[in-house]
XYZ file of C-alpha atoms in Angstrom:
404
model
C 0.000 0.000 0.000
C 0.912 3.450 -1.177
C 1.734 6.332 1.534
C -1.360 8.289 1.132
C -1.666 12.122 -0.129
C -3.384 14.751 2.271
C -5.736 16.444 0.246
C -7.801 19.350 0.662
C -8.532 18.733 4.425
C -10.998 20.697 6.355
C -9.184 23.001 9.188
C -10.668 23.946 12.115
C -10.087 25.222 15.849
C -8.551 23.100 18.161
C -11.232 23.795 20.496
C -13.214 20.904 21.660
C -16.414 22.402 20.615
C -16.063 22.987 17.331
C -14.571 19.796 16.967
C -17.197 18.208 17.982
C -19.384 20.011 15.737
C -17.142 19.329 12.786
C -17.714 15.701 13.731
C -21.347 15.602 13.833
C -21.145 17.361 10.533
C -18.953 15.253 8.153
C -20.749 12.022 9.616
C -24.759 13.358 9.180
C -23.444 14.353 5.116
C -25.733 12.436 2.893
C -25.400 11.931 -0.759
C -21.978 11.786 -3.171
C -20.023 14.038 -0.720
C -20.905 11.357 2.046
C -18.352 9.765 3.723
C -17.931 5.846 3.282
C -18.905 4.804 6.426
C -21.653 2.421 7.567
C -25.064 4.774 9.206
C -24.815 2.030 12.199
C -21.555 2.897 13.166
C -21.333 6.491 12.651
C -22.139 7.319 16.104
C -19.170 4.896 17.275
C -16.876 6.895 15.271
C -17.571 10.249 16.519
C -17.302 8.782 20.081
C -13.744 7.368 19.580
C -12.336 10.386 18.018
C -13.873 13.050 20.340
C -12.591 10.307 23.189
C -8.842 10.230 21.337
C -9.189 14.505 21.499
C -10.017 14.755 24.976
C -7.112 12.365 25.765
C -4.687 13.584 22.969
C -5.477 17.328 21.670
C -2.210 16.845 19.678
C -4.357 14.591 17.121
C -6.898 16.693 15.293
C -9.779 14.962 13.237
C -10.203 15.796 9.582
C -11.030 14.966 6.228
C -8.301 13.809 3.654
C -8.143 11.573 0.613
C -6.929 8.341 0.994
C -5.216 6.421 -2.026
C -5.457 3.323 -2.445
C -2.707 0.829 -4.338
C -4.595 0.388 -7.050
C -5.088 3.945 -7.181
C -8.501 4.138 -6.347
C -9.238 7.457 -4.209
C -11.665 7.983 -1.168
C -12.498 10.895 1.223
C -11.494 9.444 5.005
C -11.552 10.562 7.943
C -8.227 10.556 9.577
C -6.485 12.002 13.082
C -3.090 13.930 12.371
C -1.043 15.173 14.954
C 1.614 13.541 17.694
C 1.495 11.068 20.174
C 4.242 11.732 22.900
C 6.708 9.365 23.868
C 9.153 9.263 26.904
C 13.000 8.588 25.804
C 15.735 8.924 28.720
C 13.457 10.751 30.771
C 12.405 12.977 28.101
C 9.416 13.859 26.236
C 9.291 13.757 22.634
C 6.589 14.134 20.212
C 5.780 11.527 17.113
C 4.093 12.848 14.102
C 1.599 10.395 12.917
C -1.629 9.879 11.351
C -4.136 7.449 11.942
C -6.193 6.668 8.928
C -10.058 5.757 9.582
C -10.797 3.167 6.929
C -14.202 2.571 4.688
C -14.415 -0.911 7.346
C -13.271 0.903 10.954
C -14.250 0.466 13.621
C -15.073 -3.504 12.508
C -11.504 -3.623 11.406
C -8.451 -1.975 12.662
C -7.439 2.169 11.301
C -4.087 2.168 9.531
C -1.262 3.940 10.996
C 1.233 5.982 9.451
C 4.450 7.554 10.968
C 4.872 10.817 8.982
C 8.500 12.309 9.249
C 9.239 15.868 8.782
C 11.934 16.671 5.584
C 14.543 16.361 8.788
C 13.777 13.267 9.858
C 14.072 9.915 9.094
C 12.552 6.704 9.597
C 14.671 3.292 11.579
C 16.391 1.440 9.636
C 14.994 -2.286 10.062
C 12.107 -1.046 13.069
C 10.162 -4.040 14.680
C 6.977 -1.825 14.468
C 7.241 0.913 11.516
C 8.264 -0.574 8.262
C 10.483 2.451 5.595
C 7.381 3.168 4.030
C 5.971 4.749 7.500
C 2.822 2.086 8.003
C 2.830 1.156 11.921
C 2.143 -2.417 12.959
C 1.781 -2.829 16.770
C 0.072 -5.963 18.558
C -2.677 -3.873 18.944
C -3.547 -3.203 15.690
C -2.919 -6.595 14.681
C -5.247 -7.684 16.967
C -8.112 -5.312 16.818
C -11.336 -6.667 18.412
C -14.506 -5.121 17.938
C -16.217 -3.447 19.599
C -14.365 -2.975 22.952
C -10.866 -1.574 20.530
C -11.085 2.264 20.297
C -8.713 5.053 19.399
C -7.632 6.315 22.687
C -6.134 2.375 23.497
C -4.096 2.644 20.108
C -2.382 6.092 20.828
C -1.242 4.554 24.524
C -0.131 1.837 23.038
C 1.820 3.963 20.189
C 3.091 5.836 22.947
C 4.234 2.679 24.850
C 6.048 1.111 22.064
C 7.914 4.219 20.409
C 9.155 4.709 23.756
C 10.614 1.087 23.835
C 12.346 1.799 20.361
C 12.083 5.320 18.929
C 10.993 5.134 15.110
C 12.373 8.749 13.678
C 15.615 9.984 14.105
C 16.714 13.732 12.854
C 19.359 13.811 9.890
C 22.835 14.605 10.590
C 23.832 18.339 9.668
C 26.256 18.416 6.888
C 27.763 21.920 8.203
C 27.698 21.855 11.967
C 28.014 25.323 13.289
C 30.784 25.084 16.236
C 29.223 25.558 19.429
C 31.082 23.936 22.741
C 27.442 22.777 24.170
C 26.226 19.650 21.815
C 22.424 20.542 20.656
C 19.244 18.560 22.116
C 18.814 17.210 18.476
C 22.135 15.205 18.611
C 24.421 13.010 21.154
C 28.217 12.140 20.203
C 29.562 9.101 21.438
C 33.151 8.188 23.303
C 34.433 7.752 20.128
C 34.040 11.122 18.676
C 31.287 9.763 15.668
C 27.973 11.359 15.800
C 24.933 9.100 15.660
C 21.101 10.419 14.614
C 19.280 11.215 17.688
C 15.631 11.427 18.768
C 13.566 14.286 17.906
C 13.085 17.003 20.557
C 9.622 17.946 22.022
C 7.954 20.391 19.645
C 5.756 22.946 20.326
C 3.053 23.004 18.965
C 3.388 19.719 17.243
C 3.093 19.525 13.589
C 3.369 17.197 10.839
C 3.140 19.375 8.513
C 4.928 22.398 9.975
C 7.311 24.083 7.478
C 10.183 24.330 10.498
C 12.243 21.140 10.694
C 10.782 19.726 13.334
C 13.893 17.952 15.118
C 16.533 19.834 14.954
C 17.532 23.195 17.173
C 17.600 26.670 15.238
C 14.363 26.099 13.218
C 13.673 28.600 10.446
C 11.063 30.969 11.623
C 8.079 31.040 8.839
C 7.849 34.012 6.109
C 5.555 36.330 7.379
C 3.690 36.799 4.436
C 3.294 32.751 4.159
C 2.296 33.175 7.824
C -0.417 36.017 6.727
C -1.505 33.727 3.346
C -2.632 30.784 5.604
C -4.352 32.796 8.428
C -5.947 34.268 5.712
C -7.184 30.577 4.112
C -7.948 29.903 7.673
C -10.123 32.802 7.934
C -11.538 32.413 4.757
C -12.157 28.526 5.396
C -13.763 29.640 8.841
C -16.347 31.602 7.022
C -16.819 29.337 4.471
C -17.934 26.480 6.831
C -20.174 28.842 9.118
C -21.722 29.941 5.947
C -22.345 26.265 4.675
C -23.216 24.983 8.028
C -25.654 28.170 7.945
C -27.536 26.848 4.334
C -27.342 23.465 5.743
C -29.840 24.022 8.699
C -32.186 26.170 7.005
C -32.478 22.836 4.105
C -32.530 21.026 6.780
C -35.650 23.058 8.162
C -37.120 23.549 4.492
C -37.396 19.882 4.007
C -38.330 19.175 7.568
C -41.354 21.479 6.740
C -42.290 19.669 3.662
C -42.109 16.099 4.838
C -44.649 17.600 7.475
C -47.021 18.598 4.905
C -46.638 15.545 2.504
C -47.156 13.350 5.744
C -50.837 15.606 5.602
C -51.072 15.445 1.989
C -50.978 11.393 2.197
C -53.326 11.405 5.383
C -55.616 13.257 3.298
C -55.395 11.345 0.814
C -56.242 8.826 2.318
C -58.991 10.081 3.771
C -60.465 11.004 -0.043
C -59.400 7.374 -1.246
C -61.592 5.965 1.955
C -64.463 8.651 1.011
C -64.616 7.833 -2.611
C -65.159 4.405 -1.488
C -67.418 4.326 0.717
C -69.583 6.562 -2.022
C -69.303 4.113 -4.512
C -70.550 1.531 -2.731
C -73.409 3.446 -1.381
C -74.365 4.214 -5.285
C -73.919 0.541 -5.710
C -76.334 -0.489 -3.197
C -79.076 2.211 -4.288
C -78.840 1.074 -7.877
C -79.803 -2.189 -6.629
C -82.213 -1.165 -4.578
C -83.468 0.636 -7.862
C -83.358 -2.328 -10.374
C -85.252 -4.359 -7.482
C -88.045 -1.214 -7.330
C -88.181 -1.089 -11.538
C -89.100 -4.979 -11.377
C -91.468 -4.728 -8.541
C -93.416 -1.760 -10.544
C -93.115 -3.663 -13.720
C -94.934 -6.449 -11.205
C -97.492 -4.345 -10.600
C -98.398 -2.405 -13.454
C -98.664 -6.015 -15.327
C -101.163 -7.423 -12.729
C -103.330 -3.938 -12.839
C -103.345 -3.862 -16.596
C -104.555 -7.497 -16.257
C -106.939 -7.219 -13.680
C -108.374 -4.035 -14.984
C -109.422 -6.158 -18.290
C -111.007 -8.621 -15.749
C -112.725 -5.868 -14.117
C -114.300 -4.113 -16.893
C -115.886 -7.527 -18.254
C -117.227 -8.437 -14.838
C -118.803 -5.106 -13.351
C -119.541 -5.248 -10.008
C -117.357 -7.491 -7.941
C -118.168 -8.846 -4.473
C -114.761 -8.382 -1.912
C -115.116 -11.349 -0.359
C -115.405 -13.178 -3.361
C -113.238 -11.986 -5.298
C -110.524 -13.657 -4.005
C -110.383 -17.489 -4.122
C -108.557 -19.744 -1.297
C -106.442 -22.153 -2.293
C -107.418 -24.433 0.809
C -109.379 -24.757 4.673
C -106.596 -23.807 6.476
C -106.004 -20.464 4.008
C -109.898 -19.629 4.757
C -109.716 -20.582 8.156
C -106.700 -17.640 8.252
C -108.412 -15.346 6.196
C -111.787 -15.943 8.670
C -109.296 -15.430 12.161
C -107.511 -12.439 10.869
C -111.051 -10.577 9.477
C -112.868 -11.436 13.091
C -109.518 -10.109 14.461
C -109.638 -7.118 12.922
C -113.117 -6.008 12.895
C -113.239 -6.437 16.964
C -110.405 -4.388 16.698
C -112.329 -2.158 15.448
C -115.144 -2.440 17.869
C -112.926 -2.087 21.118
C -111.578 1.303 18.882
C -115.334 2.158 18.541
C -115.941 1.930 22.469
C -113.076 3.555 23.395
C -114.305 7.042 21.169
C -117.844 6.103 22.855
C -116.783 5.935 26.292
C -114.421 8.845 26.163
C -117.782 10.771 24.194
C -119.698 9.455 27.596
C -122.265 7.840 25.162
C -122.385 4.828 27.457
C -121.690 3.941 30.690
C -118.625 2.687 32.334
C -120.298 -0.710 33.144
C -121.399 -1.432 29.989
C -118.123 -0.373 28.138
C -116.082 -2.727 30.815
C -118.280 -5.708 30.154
C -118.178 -5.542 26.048
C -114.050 -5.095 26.019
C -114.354 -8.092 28.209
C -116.312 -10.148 25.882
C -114.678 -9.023 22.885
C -111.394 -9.499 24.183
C -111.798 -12.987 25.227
C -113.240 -13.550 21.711
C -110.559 -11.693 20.236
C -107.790 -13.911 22.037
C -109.263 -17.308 20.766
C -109.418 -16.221 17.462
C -105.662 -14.812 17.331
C -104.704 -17.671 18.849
C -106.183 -19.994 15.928
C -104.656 -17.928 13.831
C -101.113 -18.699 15.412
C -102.037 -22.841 15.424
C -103.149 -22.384 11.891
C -100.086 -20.067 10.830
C -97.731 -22.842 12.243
C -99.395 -25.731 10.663
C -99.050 -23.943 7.231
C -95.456 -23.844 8.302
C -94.994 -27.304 8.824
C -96.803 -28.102 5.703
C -94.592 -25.790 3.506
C -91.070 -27.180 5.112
C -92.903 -30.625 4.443
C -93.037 -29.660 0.639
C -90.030 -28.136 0.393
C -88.260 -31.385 1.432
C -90.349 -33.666 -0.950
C -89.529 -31.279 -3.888
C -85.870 -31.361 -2.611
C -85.877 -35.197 -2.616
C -86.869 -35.448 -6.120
C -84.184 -32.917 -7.050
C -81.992 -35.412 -5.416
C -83.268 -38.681 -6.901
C -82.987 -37.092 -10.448
């Protein structure tokens, strides 16, 4: 695998606040400019690196493009910065960055040590091959979930202390000076050796100063102006987008509100529309069945009428002809019924007129209430042994229906 190229990274305050912010907004990105990380784990990522922050300031998130061997590119996150390291009682600071892979935190970030132009990396290192890439136990055996960022810097801090991986380069044109320099040691035999480099501050990988060696040039001022300047400018930039980002962010909050009442309306219409057609279904049965009753009934006047007209007069009760006793038998119970019906009815007017007395009026309902009861209750008997009669047919016609 290839070193990989910093690109255009996102800069921003050191302070743990904005950090965090810039956190929470490179992970919530959605669409191309997304990064490649899984939604599920998103929330584990921001927790290890605001964890490694508050444990290490040195290492500062940000976004970078990662190449890959086959020179495929991706936009990572990655934390770039120093982890410190204790050398014969002395504290020293290693530039490094940790690379947050497309499959972190499943699988293990990669690890790079990234010397200034005045340093140089170990020749033959048990942990940091010459192209930079770090390979501690605890990388090698990552476990997920319980491995996490802030683990992996103690553990970088443990083992470059064991066996520092950068030493500065030797200066070609020593200026003479009786007091040896922090960045270099001689030994008995009067041959220099490359030495460890000093504590920086602030720490940079990328600072333009040599980063191990005593004497560092002191920046241009006008390079110095040029990148508070892009700072500034970069500053802005981000409030500005972070600014347009919220109010989409309330737009389209708005308008999934209203099509969430758009589709409850429409619902409502689809259930309304519904419920109306099958109402109009139902009456336009219920007005095919009244056409065919009418057509019923205009047939049997216009043949009755005919019948009429060549009879004359035509007695009630005999114009209608009873198929059998028990249908006159009905016919005779239900006209006695109804006729001392009619009686009681007639008292009741009389009574309330005072046309007779109260006697007289108690002893008739009497009498033609007992009378009534007898014949209603004929009527019942009669009504249930037409019943029994009809079932009885029913089941004879549905026995020939079955023997055919």
């Amino acid at each position: 695998m290839t070193p990989p190229t910093p690109a255009a990274a996102i800069h921003s305050p050191s302070s743990p606040q904005y950090t965090q912010q810039f956190l929470s907004n490179v992970l919530s990105q959605r669409g191309p400019s997304s990064l490649p990380y899984s939604e599920d784990v998103k929330w584990l990522i921001r927790q290890h690196l605001v964890s490694l922050i508050d444990t290490c300031p040195s290492l500062q998130p940000r976004t970078a493009t990662f190449t890959y061997n086959d020179g495929r590119t991706v936009n990572l996150l990655q934390a770039n910065g120093t982890v410190p390291m204790v050398y014969l009682d002395a504290t020293y600071n290693i530039p490094v960055i940790i690379w947050l892979l497309e499959s972190y935190p499943r699988q293990s970030p990669l690890v790079f040590v990234n010397p200034t132009r005045n340093m140089v990396i170990k020749d033959s290192h048990p942990f940091v091959n010459s192209s930079g890439i770090v390979s501690i136990p605890y990388l090698t055996n990552w476990v997920y979930p319980s491995s996490n960022l802030v683990e992996l810097a103690r553990n970088l801090s443990h083992f470059f202390s064991r066996d520092p991986p950068l030493y500065t380069k030797r200066n070609p044109n020593p200026s003479p000076n009786p007091h040896p320099p922090p960045g270099t040691s001689f030994s008995n035999s009067g041959s220099t050796r490359p030495a460890i480099p000093p504590r920086l501050y602030p720490p940079s990988p990328y600072g333009s100063g040599s980063g191990g060696v005593v004497g560092r040039k002191m920046d241009d001022p006008s390079e110095v102006d040029k990148k508070n300047a892009i700072d500034e400018l970069m500053l802005k930039l981000h409030s500005d987008i972070e600014g347009l980002g919220k109010a989409r962010e309330s737009d389209m909050e708005g308008l999934f509100n209203a099509q969430g009442v758009l589709r409850r309306r429409e619902e409502e219409l689809r259930k309304g529309v519904k419920e109306m057609l099958d109402e109009k279904e139902g009456l336009e049965q219920q007005l095919q069945m009244v056409l065919m009753n009418a057509d019923v009934l205009e047939g049997w006047v216009r043949d009755n009428e005919t019948k009429v007209k060549k009879i004359g007069n035509v007695d009630v009760d005999e114009a209608f002809e009873l198929c059998d006793r028990l249908s006159k038998q009905m016919l005779d119970c239900t006209a006695s019924d109804l006729a001392m019906e009619d009686v009681i009815y007639s008292l009741d007017k009389a009574i309330q007129d005072g046309a007779i007395p109260f006697d007289q009026y108690l002893r008739n309902v009497r009498l033609l209430s007992r009378e009534q009861f007898i014949h209603r209750a004929t009527a019942s008997k009669v009504k249930a042994v037409q019943m029994q009669a009809q079932v009885s047919h029913m089941a004879s016609r549905l026995s020939q229906y079955t023997l055919s």
